[in-house]
Amino acid sequence: MVHDDEEVLLLDEPVPQHEGLWSLPGGFTKYDEGPKESLLRELAEETGLAADPADLEFLTILHVELPDRGLYLITYRVDREAVSGELTPEAEGFEASFVPVETVRNSPDRIRESDVDRIEQALAAREE
């Protein structure tokens, strides 16, 4: 999760399970990657942004049960000022943008509750 006090980086991906929903950047870990390596690769692929592993702060692990499998969502946060690169969506039809936190809070139909919870955790961690 990339954010500052006012905005958070979100994706709007044209895939059926996410149609019309904002989501945090993320993806699947490859067999030879650790969580931070995977996070940095996915961030670069989905947004064109880069971060130093030393700037990542662990937030939480969330277990999600799907009908045919379980997933663990490992969330790290990084301050927006610590990332580099030009914000570039992964492919045509994909959107990546910094969305005001207040807009996210006021749009429960556009984002999963679990993503809002993680955004709130990141903001609280930044204040500490």
Short mmCIF file of C-alpha atoms in Angstrom, two decimals:
data_model
loop_
_atom_site.label_atom_id
_atom_site.label_comp_id
_atom_site.label_asym_id
_atom_site.label_seq_id
_atom_site.Cartn_x
_atom_site.Cartn_y
_atom_site.Cartn_z
CA MET A 1 0.00 0.00 0.00
CA VAL A 2 1.43 3.35 -1.09
CA HIS A 3 -0.05 6.39 0.65
CA ASP A 4 0.41 9.69 2.38
CA ASP A 5 -1.93 11.44 4.82
CA GLU A 6 -4.37 12.48 2.10
CA GLU A 7 -4.31 9.85 -0.68
CA VAL A 8 -3.85 6.13 -1.26
CA LEU A 9 -2.79 4.33 -4.43
CA LEU A 10 -5.64 2.24 -5.85
CA LEU A 11 -6.24 0.24 -8.99
CA ASP A 12 -9.36 -0.12 -11.09
CA GLU A 13 -8.80 -3.27 -13.10
CA PRO A 14 -11.08 -4.44 -15.93
CA VAL A 15 -11.32 -8.02 -14.68
CA PRO A 16 -14.65 -9.70 -13.85
CA GLN A 17 -14.01 -10.29 -10.13
CA HIS A 18 -12.97 -6.64 -9.66
CA GLU A 19 -15.28 -4.92 -12.14
CA GLY A 20 -16.04 -1.43 -10.87
CA LEU A 21 -14.07 -1.91 -7.64
CA TRP A 22 -10.96 -0.17 -6.45
CA SER A 23 -8.29 -2.46 -5.09
CA LEU A 24 -4.89 -2.19 -3.53
CA PRO A 25 -1.96 -3.18 -5.75
CA GLY A 26 -1.03 -6.81 -5.27
CA GLY A 27 -0.83 -10.23 -6.76
CA PHE A 28 0.55 -13.71 -6.35
CA THR A 29 4.00 -14.63 -5.11
CA LYS A 30 6.12 -16.67 -7.49
CA TYR A 31 7.63 -19.91 -6.18
CA ASP A 32 11.11 -18.36 -5.83
CA GLU A 33 10.07 -15.04 -4.23
CA GLY A 34 9.66 -13.84 -0.70
CA PRO A 35 6.79 -11.52 0.24
CA LYS A 36 8.78 -8.28 -0.18
CA GLU A 37 10.21 -9.35 -3.54
CA SER A 38 6.73 -10.23 -4.74
CA LEU A 39 5.31 -6.94 -3.51
CA LEU A 40 7.99 -4.88 -5.25
CA ARG A 41 7.56 -6.81 -8.51
CA GLU A 42 3.76 -6.47 -8.45
CA LEU A 43 3.98 -2.76 -7.60
CA ALA A 44 6.28 -2.18 -10.58
CA GLU A 45 4.17 -4.31 -12.94
CA GLU A 46 0.83 -2.80 -11.96
CA THR A 47 1.80 0.83 -11.44
CA GLY A 48 5.30 1.54 -12.79
CA LEU A 49 6.40 2.59 -9.30
CA ALA A 50 9.42 1.30 -7.37
CA ALA A 51 10.27 1.19 -3.68
CA ASP A 52 13.26 0.19 -1.60
CA PRO A 53 12.62 -2.94 0.50
CA ALA A 54 14.06 -1.09 3.51
CA ASP A 55 11.18 1.43 3.30
CA LEU A 56 8.46 -1.23 3.54
CA GLU A 57 6.64 -1.55 6.85
CA PHE A 58 4.72 -4.74 7.61
CA LEU A 59 1.04 -4.11 8.42
CA THR A 60 -0.96 -7.31 8.57
CA ILE A 61 -1.74 -10.77 7.24
CA LEU A 62 -5.37 -11.41 6.32
CA HIS A 63 -6.66 -14.94 5.62
CA VAL A 64 -9.34 -15.09 2.92
CA GLU A 65 -11.34 -18.26 2.31
CA LEU A 66 -12.65 -18.80 -1.20
CA PRO A 67 -14.84 -21.73 -2.31
CA ASP A 68 -11.89 -23.61 -3.82
CA ARG A 69 -8.86 -22.29 -1.87
CA GLY A 70 -7.55 -20.04 0.84
CA LEU A 71 -5.33 -17.01 0.40
CA TYR A 72 -3.15 -15.00 2.72
CA LEU A 73 -3.02 -11.29 1.94
CA ILE A 74 0.22 -9.90 3.33
CA THR A 75 0.10 -6.14 3.52
CA TYR A 76 3.01 -3.75 3.73
CA ARG A 77 2.83 0.02 3.64
CA VAL A 78 5.23 2.57 2.21
CA ASP A 79 5.08 6.35 2.28
CA ARG A 80 4.28 7.90 -1.07
CA GLU A 81 7.38 10.10 -0.80
CA ALA A 82 9.57 6.97 -0.65
CA VAL A 83 8.49 5.56 -4.03
CA SER A 84 9.93 6.50 -7.39
CA GLY A 85 8.92 6.21 -11.01
CA GLU A 86 6.06 7.42 -13.12
CA LEU A 87 2.57 6.17 -12.30
CA THR A 88 1.71 3.99 -15.30
CA PRO A 89 -1.18 1.50 -15.40
CA GLU A 90 -0.31 -2.11 -16.23
CA ALA A 91 -2.22 -2.29 -19.51
CA GLU A 92 -4.88 -0.60 -21.60
CA GLY A 93 -8.14 -0.38 -19.68
CA PHE A 94 -6.40 -0.53 -16.30
CA GLU A 95 -6.34 2.53 -14.07
CA ALA A 96 -3.89 3.36 -11.29
CA SER A 97 -4.33 6.56 -9.33
CA PHE A 98 -3.94 8.20 -5.97
CA VAL A 99 -7.45 8.53 -4.55
CA PRO A 100 -8.28 10.87 -1.66
CA VAL A 101 -8.78 8.89 1.55
CA GLU A 102 -12.05 10.72 2.21
CA THR A 103 -13.36 9.62 -1.20
CA VAL A 104 -12.49 6.03 -0.31
CA ARG A 105 -14.23 6.30 3.06
CA ASN A 106 -17.33 7.75 1.40
CA SER A 107 -17.50 5.12 -1.37
CA PRO A 108 -18.21 1.75 0.32
CA ASP A 109 -19.73 0.42 -2.89
CA ARG A 110 -16.44 0.97 -4.79
CA ILE A 111 -14.00 -0.88 -2.47
CA ARG A 112 -13.97 -4.01 -0.35
CA GLU A 113 -14.35 -3.50 3.39
CA SER A 114 -11.12 -5.46 4.00
CA ASP A 115 -9.21 -2.98 1.80
CA VAL A 116 -10.67 -0.02 3.71
CA ASP A 117 -9.65 -1.71 6.97
CA ARG A 118 -6.08 -2.09 5.73
CA ILE A 119 -6.00 1.53 4.54
CA GLU A 120 -7.12 2.67 7.99
CA GLN A 121 -4.40 0.50 9.60
CA ALA A 122 -1.79 2.07 7.33
CA LEU A 123 -2.90 5.58 8.19
CA ALA A 124 -2.81 4.78 11.91
CA ALA A 125 0.69 3.26 11.55
CA ARG A 126 1.92 6.37 9.74
CA GLU A 127 0.73 8.56 12.62
CA GLU A 128 2.69 6.55 15.22
#
